[in-house]
Amino acid sequence: MKTFMRLVSFALAFAAVVVNPAAAQPTQLSMGGSTTTTPFFAYYSAVARSISQSDPGLNVTVVSTGGFGTNIRQMIGGQMNFGGVSPDLLEDAENAATPFRDFRVLWWAVPAVQFIVVRADSPVRSLSDLNGRCFHAGMRGSSSEKNMLRIIRALGYTPQHYPADAADAINAIRTGRCLGQARTGGSRNVDANTAELALTVPLRPIGYTEAEIAKVQQAIPWMSFREVPAGVLGAGAFRTHELMVGFAATTRMNDDIAYRVVRGMHSGIAAQREAFAPLRDTDVLANTMSVRGVKLHPGAIRFYREIGVQVPAELVP
């Protein structure tokens, strides 16, 4: 009888595994991050831990890649389940020679704030004053450069773009060969190289007018803007543009998995803020609802509505 009962117990356990294989083997998900040398990698690792620890049925592995461009290509090719992205790259994928329109956003995490600064002894006091004058739009080949040039085209302005790396651009401004630049900074201040330049060459930040913001967002719906409080380079408050950094999947990810991924991420947001300081000064939910021109994943929408977030109709696919 004891032998019989042991056999029955074994059979029932085996049947449970067959009926519900997820109970024995979690779903493996690959998440594209960036190189291990960037501060963002600690954030990606914290996100993966949050999801895996909150949901025993999911196991997320961070893949160190060359950056968002690689993530985009691997998600399109089906080699990656979800990964770090920026909205400009999603638009580029939609407008490529072979368009890919199946990306769906899971969440937008933090903004990459862009600062436009010029020499304080220059006559430039507005973006339109850059017409015909030397201006460095960002490090050659970077997203910052590409998106600054997008904005300039949308506004119809015609500065003389100075393509260069960061060191060359700083030197050109220092010697007066160029008047200004656009660079990624923190949420409340310019980057370290620009701050160092300002010690010897007084600089002035340039902001956007409301009319300019409206014109840019009509042409580039996903471009975000923020109010920078007074104090940056000794200036008053001004408006500047920013590029959101977040995570997307494709329509290959089913709604239930996407729901669980987003739920798991939000369950560990406190740990993620400990791992990645820029996350402490931002609201992920507000960021996610603020970026226009891109669609959210239906599974993500289910989670956001479940916790009482009003999802704008234009973000629903």
CSV table of C-alpha atoms in Angstrom, one decimal:
chain,number,residue,atom,x,y,z
A,1,MET,CA,0.0,0.0,0.0
A,2,LYS,CA,2.8,2.4,0.8
A,3,THR,CA,4.5,1.7,-2.5
A,4,PHE,CA,1.2,2.2,-4.3
A,5,MET,CA,0.7,5.6,-2.6
A,6,ARG,CA,4.2,6.7,-3.5
A,7,LEU,CA,3.5,5.8,-7.1
A,8,VAL,CA,0.3,7.8,-7.0
A,9,SER,CA,2.0,10.8,-5.5
A,10,PHE,CA,4.7,10.7,-8.2
A,11,ALA,CA,2.1,10.4,-10.9
A,12,LEU,CA,0.2,13.4,-9.6
A,13,ALA,CA,3.3,15.5,-9.4
A,14,PHE,CA,4.4,14.5,-12.9
A,15,ALA,CA,0.9,15.4,-14.2
A,16,ALA,CA,1.0,18.8,-12.5
A,17,VAL,CA,4.3,19.5,-14.3
A,18,VAL,CA,2.9,18.4,-17.6
A,19,VAL,CA,-0.3,20.4,-17.2
A,20,ASN,CA,1.5,23.5,-15.9
A,21,PRO,CA,5.1,23.5,-17.2
A,22,ALA,CA,5.5,27.1,-16.1
A,23,ALA,CA,5.4,25.9,-12.5
A,24,ALA,CA,8.6,24.0,-13.1
A,25,GLN,CA,10.3,26.1,-15.6
A,26,PRO,CA,10.0,30.0,-15.7
A,27,THR,CA,9.7,31.8,-19.0
A,28,GLN,CA,13.1,33.1,-20.0
A,29,LEU,CA,13.2,36.7,-21.2
A,30,SER,CA,16.2,38.5,-22.7
A,31,MET,CA,16.3,42.2,-21.9
A,32,GLY,CA,18.7,44.5,-23.9
A,33,GLY,CA,20.6,47.0,-21.9
A,34,SER,CA,23.8,48.7,-22.9
A,35,THR,CA,27.5,48.3,-22.3
A,36,THR,CA,28.5,47.3,-18.8
A,37,THR,CA,30.6,50.5,-18.4
A,38,THR,CA,27.6,52.9,-18.5
A,39,PRO,CA,25.7,54.0,-15.3
A,40,PHE,CA,22.6,52.7,-17.0
A,41,PHE,CA,23.7,49.1,-16.7
A,42,ALA,CA,23.1,49.1,-12.9
A,43,TYR,CA,19.5,50.3,-13.6
A,44,TYR,CA,19.0,47.5,-16.2
A,45,SER,CA,20.2,44.9,-13.7
A,46,ALA,CA,17.9,46.2,-11.0
A,47,VAL,CA,15.0,46.1,-13.4
A,48,ALA,CA,15.7,42.5,-14.3
A,49,ARG,CA,16.0,41.5,-10.6
A,50,SER,CA,12.7,43.3,-9.8
A,51,ILE,CA,10.8,41.4,-12.4
A,52,SER,CA,12.4,38.0,-11.7
A,53,GLN,CA,12.0,38.3,-7.9
A,54,SER,CA,8.4,39.5,-8.1
A,55,ASP,CA,7.2,36.8,-10.5
A,56,PRO,CA,8.6,33.2,-10.1
A,57,GLY,CA,7.2,32.4,-13.6
A,58,LEU,CA,9.6,34.9,-15.3
A,59,ASN,CA,13.4,35.0,-15.4
A,60,VAL,CA,14.9,38.1,-17.0
A,61,THR,CA,18.5,38.1,-18.2
A,62,VAL,CA,20.2,41.4,-19.0
A,63,VAL,CA,22.1,41.3,-22.4
A,64,SER,CA,25.0,43.7,-22.6
A,65,THR,CA,24.7,45.3,-26.1
A,66,GLY,CA,26.3,48.2,-28.0
A,67,GLY,CA,23.3,50.4,-27.1
A,68,PHE,CA,19.7,51.2,-28.1
A,69,GLY,CA,20.4,50.7,-31.9
A,70,THR,CA,21.5,47.2,-31.3
A,71,ASN,CA,18.5,46.5,-29.1
A,72,ILE,CA,16.2,47.8,-31.8
A,73,ARG,CA,17.8,45.5,-34.4
A,74,GLN,CA,17.7,42.4,-32.2
A,75,MET,CA,14.1,43.0,-31.2
A,76,ILE,CA,13.1,43.4,-34.9
A,77,GLY,CA,15.0,40.1,-35.6
A,78,GLY,CA,13.3,38.3,-32.8
A,79,GLN,CA,16.6,37.6,-30.9
A,80,MET,CA,15.5,39.8,-27.9
A,81,ASN,CA,12.3,40.0,-26.0
A,82,PHE,CA,12.4,43.7,-24.8
A,83,GLY,CA,15.1,46.3,-24.3
A,84,GLY,CA,16.1,49.9,-23.7
A,85,VAL,CA,15.0,52.3,-26.4
A,86,SER,CA,14.4,56.0,-27.1
A,87,PRO,CA,11.5,57.3,-29.1
A,88,ASP,CA,13.6,58.7,-32.0
A,89,LEU,CA,14.8,55.1,-32.8
A,90,LEU,CA,11.2,53.8,-32.8
A,91,GLU,CA,10.4,56.5,-35.3
A,92,ASP,CA,13.5,55.6,-37.4
A,93,ALA,CA,12.4,52.0,-37.5
A,94,GLU,CA,8.9,53.0,-38.7
A,95,ASN,CA,10.5,55.1,-41.5
A,96,ALA,CA,13.2,52.7,-42.5
A,97,ALA,CA,13.6,51.3,-46.1
A,98,THR,CA,11.9,48.2,-44.6
A,99,PRO,CA,9.5,49.7,-42.2
A,100,PHE,CA,8.9,48.0,-38.8
A,101,ARG,CA,5.8,49.3,-37.1
A,102,ASP,CA,5.3,46.6,-34.4
A,103,PHE,CA,7.2,48.2,-31.5
A,104,ARG,CA,5.1,48.8,-28.3
A,105,VAL,CA,6.3,50.8,-25.3
A,106,LEU,CA,6.3,49.2,-21.9
A,107,TRP,CA,7.4,52.3,-19.9
A,108,TRP,CA,9.5,55.5,-20.2
A,109,ALA,CA,12.0,55.7,-17.3
A,110,VAL,CA,14.1,58.9,-17.3
A,111,PRO,CA,14.6,61.9,-19.5
A,112,ALA,CA,18.0,62.8,-21.0
A,113,VAL,CA,17.8,66.6,-20.6
A,114,GLN,CA,19.4,68.6,-23.4
A,115,PHE,CA,21.0,72.0,-22.7
A,116,ILE,CA,21.6,74.6,-25.4
A,117,VAL,CA,24.3,77.1,-24.3
A,118,VAL,CA,26.2,79.9,-26.1
A,119,ARG,CA,29.0,82.2,-25.2
A,120,ALA,CA,27.6,85.0,-23.0
A,121,ASP,CA,29.5,87.6,-25.0
A,122,SER,CA,27.7,86.6,-28.2
A,123,PRO,CA,24.6,88.3,-29.5
A,124,VAL,CA,22.7,85.1,-29.4
A,125,ARG,CA,19.7,85.3,-27.0
A,126,SER,CA,17.2,83.0,-28.7
A,127,LEU,CA,17.4,79.9,-31.0
A,128,SER,CA,16.5,82.0,-34.0
A,129,ASP,CA,19.6,84.2,-33.3
A,130,LEU,CA,21.7,81.1,-34.3
A,131,ASN,CA,20.8,81.6,-37.9
A,132,GLY,CA,24.0,81.8,-40.0
A,133,ARG,CA,26.1,81.3,-36.9
A,134,CYS,CA,28.4,78.4,-35.9
A,135,PHE,CA,26.6,75.9,-33.6
A,136,HIS,CA,27.6,72.4,-32.4
A,137,ALA,CA,24.4,70.3,-32.3
A,138,GLY,CA,25.9,67.5,-30.4
A,139,MET,CA,28.6,64.9,-30.5
A,140,ARG,CA,29.1,63.6,-34.1
A,141,GLY,CA,26.8,60.7,-34.8
A,142,SER,CA,25.0,60.8,-31.4
A,143,SER,CA,21.3,60.8,-30.7
A,144,SER,CA,21.7,64.3,-29.2
A,145,GLU,CA,23.1,65.6,-32.5
A,146,LYS,CA,20.5,63.9,-34.6
A,147,ASN,CA,17.6,65.2,-32.5
A,148,MET,CA,18.9,68.7,-32.2
A,149,LEU,CA,19.1,68.8,-36.0
A,150,ARG,CA,15.6,67.5,-36.2
A,151,ILE,CA,14.4,70.3,-34.0
A,152,ILE,CA,16.3,72.9,-36.0
A,153,ARG,CA,14.7,71.7,-39.3
A,154,ALA,CA,11.3,71.7,-37.7
A,155,LEU,CA,11.7,75.3,-36.7
A,156,GLY,CA,13.2,76.3,-40.0
A,157,TYR,CA,16.3,77.7,-38.5
A,158,THR,CA,19.6,77.7,-40.4
A,159,PRO,CA,22.7,77.8,-38.1
A,160,GLN,CA,26.1,76.7,-39.4
A,161,HIS,CA,26.3,73.2,-37.9
A,162,TYR,CA,29.8,72.3,-36.6
A,163,PRO,CA,30.1,68.5,-36.6
A,164,ALA,CA,32.7,67.4,-34.1
A,165,ASP,CA,33.5,65.3,-31.1
A,166,ALA,CA,32.9,66.8,-27.6
A,167,ALA,CA,36.5,67.9,-27.0
A,168,ASP,CA,36.8,69.7,-30.4
A,169,ALA,CA,33.5,71.5,-29.9
A,170,ILE,CA,34.4,72.7,-26.4
A,171,ASN,CA,37.7,74.0,-27.8
A,172,ALA,CA,35.9,75.7,-30.7
A,173,ILE,CA,33.7,77.6,-28.2
A,174,ARG,CA,36.6,78.4,-26.0
A,175,THR,CA,38.5,80.0,-28.8
A,176,GLY,CA,35.4,81.8,-30.3
A,177,ARG,CA,35.4,79.8,-33.5
A,178,CYS,CA,31.9,78.6,-32.6
A,179,LEU,CA,29.3,80.3,-30.4
A,180,GLY,CA,27.4,77.4,-28.8
A,181,GLN,CA,26.4,73.8,-28.4
A,182,ALA,CA,23.8,71.3,-27.3
A,183,ARG,CA,24.8,68.7,-24.8
A,184,THR,CA,23.1,66.2,-22.5
A,185,GLY,CA,23.1,67.2,-18.9
A,186,GLY,CA,21.5,66.4,-15.6
A,187,SER,CA,17.9,67.2,-14.6
A,188,ARG,CA,19.0,70.5,-13.1
A,189,ASN,CA,22.4,71.3,-14.5
A,190,VAL,CA,24.8,71.1,-17.5
A,191,ASP,CA,27.3,68.3,-18.0
A,192,ALA,CA,30.7,68.4,-16.3
A,193,ASN,CA,32.6,69.5,-19.5
A,194,THR,CA,30.3,72.4,-20.1
A,195,ALA,CA,30.5,73.4,-16.4
A,196,GLU,CA,34.3,73.4,-16.6
A,197,LEU,CA,34.2,75.5,-19.8
A,198,ALA,CA,32.0,78.0,-18.0
A,199,LEU,CA,34.7,78.7,-15.4
A,200,THR,CA,36.8,80.4,-18.1
A,201,VAL,CA,34.2,81.3,-20.8
A,202,PRO,CA,31.0,82.7,-19.4
A,203,LEU,CA,28.0,80.9,-21.0
A,204,ARG,CA,24.3,81.6,-21.4
A,205,PRO,CA,21.6,78.9,-21.6
A,206,ILE,CA,19.1,79.3,-24.4
A,207,GLY,CA,15.5,78.2,-23.9
A,208,TYR,CA,12.5,77.6,-26.2
A,209,THR,CA,9.5,79.9,-26.6
A,210,GLU,CA,6.0,78.4,-26.3
A,211,ALA,CA,5.5,79.0,-30.0
A,212,GLU,CA,8.7,77.1,-30.8
A,213,ILE,CA,7.6,74.2,-28.5
A,214,ALA,CA,4.2,73.9,-30.2
A,215,LYS,CA,5.9,73.9,-33.7
A,216,VAL,CA,8.4,71.2,-32.7
A,217,GLN,CA,5.8,69.0,-31.1
A,218,GLN,CA,3.6,69.3,-34.2
A,219,ALA,CA,6.5,67.9,-36.3
A,220,ILE,CA,8.0,65.6,-33.6
A,221,PRO,CA,5.1,64.5,-31.3
A,222,TRP,CA,7.4,62.4,-29.1
A,223,MET,CA,9.8,65.2,-28.2
A,224,SER,CA,9.4,66.3,-24.6
A,225,PHE,CA,10.2,69.6,-23.0
A,226,ARG,CA,10.7,70.6,-19.4
A,227,GLU,CA,11.0,73.7,-17.2
A,228,VAL,CA,14.5,74.2,-15.9
A,229,PRO,CA,14.5,76.1,-12.6
A,230,ALA,CA,16.6,79.3,-12.2
A,231,GLY,CA,20.2,78.9,-11.3
A,232,VAL,CA,21.7,77.0,-14.3
A,233,LEU,CA,24.8,79.0,-15.3
A,234,GLY,CA,23.4,81.9,-13.2
A,235,ALA,CA,20.3,82.2,-15.5
A,236,GLY,CA,16.6,82.4,-14.8
A,237,ALA,CA,14.1,79.6,-15.5
A,238,PHE,CA,13.8,78.4,-19.1
A,239,ARG,CA,12.3,75.6,-21.2
A,240,THR,CA,14.5,73.0,-22.8
A,241,HIS,CA,14.0,69.7,-24.7
A,242,GLU,CA,14.6,66.2,-23.4
A,243,LEU,CA,14.6,62.7,-24.8
A,244,MET,CA,13.0,60.0,-22.8
A,245,VAL,CA,14.8,56.7,-22.2
A,246,GLY,CA,12.7,53.6,-21.6
A,247,PHE,CA,11.8,50.1,-22.6
A,248,ALA,CA,9.8,48.6,-25.4
A,249,ALA,CA,8.9,45.2,-26.8
A,250,THR,CA,7.3,44.2,-30.0
A,251,THR,CA,3.8,42.8,-30.7
A,252,ARG,CA,5.4,39.3,-30.5
A,253,MET,CA,5.3,39.7,-26.7
A,254,ASN,CA,1.9,38.5,-25.6
A,255,ASP,CA,-0.3,40.8,-23.4
A,256,ASP,CA,0.0,38.7,-20.3
A,257,ILE,CA,3.8,38.6,-20.3
A,258,ALA,CA,4.0,42.4,-21.0
A,259,TYR,CA,1.6,42.9,-18.1
A,260,ARG,CA,3.7,40.9,-15.7
A,261,VAL,CA,6.9,42.6,-16.9
A,262,VAL,CA,5.6,46.0,-16.2
A,263,ARG,CA,4.0,44.9,-12.9
A,264,GLY,CA,7.3,43.4,-11.8
A,265,MET,CA,9.2,46.5,-12.8
A,266,HIS,CA,6.9,48.8,-10.7
A,267,SER,CA,7.1,46.4,-7.7
A,268,GLY,CA,10.8,47.1,-7.4
A,269,ILE,CA,11.0,50.8,-8.3
A,270,ALA,CA,12.5,51.6,-4.8
A,271,ALA,CA,15.4,49.3,-5.4
A,272,GLN,CA,15.9,50.7,-8.9
A,273,ARG,CA,16.1,54.2,-7.5
A,274,GLU,CA,18.8,53.0,-5.1
A,275,ALA,CA,20.8,51.5,-8.0
A,276,PHE,CA,20.3,54.5,-10.4
A,277,ALA,CA,20.3,58.0,-8.9
A,278,PRO,CA,18.6,59.8,-11.9
A,279,LEU,CA,15.5,57.7,-11.3
A,280,ARG,CA,15.1,59.3,-7.8
A,281,ASP,CA,14.2,62.7,-9.3
A,282,THR,CA,11.6,61.5,-11.8
A,283,ASP,CA,8.1,60.0,-12.1
A,284,VAL,CA,8.0,56.9,-14.3
A,285,LEU,CA,4.2,56.8,-14.5
A,286,ALA,CA,4.0,60.5,-15.5
A,287,ASN,CA,6.9,60.1,-18.0
A,288,THR,CA,5.2,57.1,-19.6
A,289,MET,CA,1.9,59.0,-20.2
A,290,SER,CA,3.7,62.1,-21.4
A,291,VAL,CA,5.4,60.8,-24.6
A,292,ARG,CA,3.2,61.2,-27.6
A,293,GLY,CA,3.5,59.7,-31.1
A,294,VAL,CA,4.3,56.1,-29.8
A,295,LYS,CA,1.9,53.4,-28.7
A,296,LEU,CA,1.9,51.5,-25.4
A,297,HIS,CA,1.8,47.7,-25.3
A,298,PRO,CA,-1.7,46.4,-24.5
A,299,GLY,CA,-0.3,44.4,-21.6
A,300,ALA,CA,1.3,47.6,-20.1
A,301,ILE,CA,-2.0,49.5,-20.6
A,302,ARG,CA,-3.8,46.8,-18.6
A,303,PHE,CA,-1.4,47.3,-15.7
A,304,TYR,CA,-1.6,51.1,-15.8
A,305,ARG,CA,-5.4,51.0,-15.8
A,306,GLU,CA,-5.4,48.5,-13.0
A,307,ILE,CA,-3.6,50.9,-10.7
A,308,GLY,CA,-5.8,53.8,-11.7
A,309,VAL,CA,-3.7,55.6,-14.3
A,310,GLN,CA,-5.7,57.4,-17.0
A,311,VAL,CA,-4.0,56.3,-20.3
A,312,PRO,CA,-4.4,58.9,-23.1
A,313,ALA,CA,-6.4,57.6,-26.0
A,314,GLU,CA,-3.6,58.4,-28.5
A,315,LEU,CA,-1.2,55.9,-26.7
A,316,VAL,CA,-3.6,53.0,-27.2
A,317,PRO,CA,-2.8,50.9,-30.3
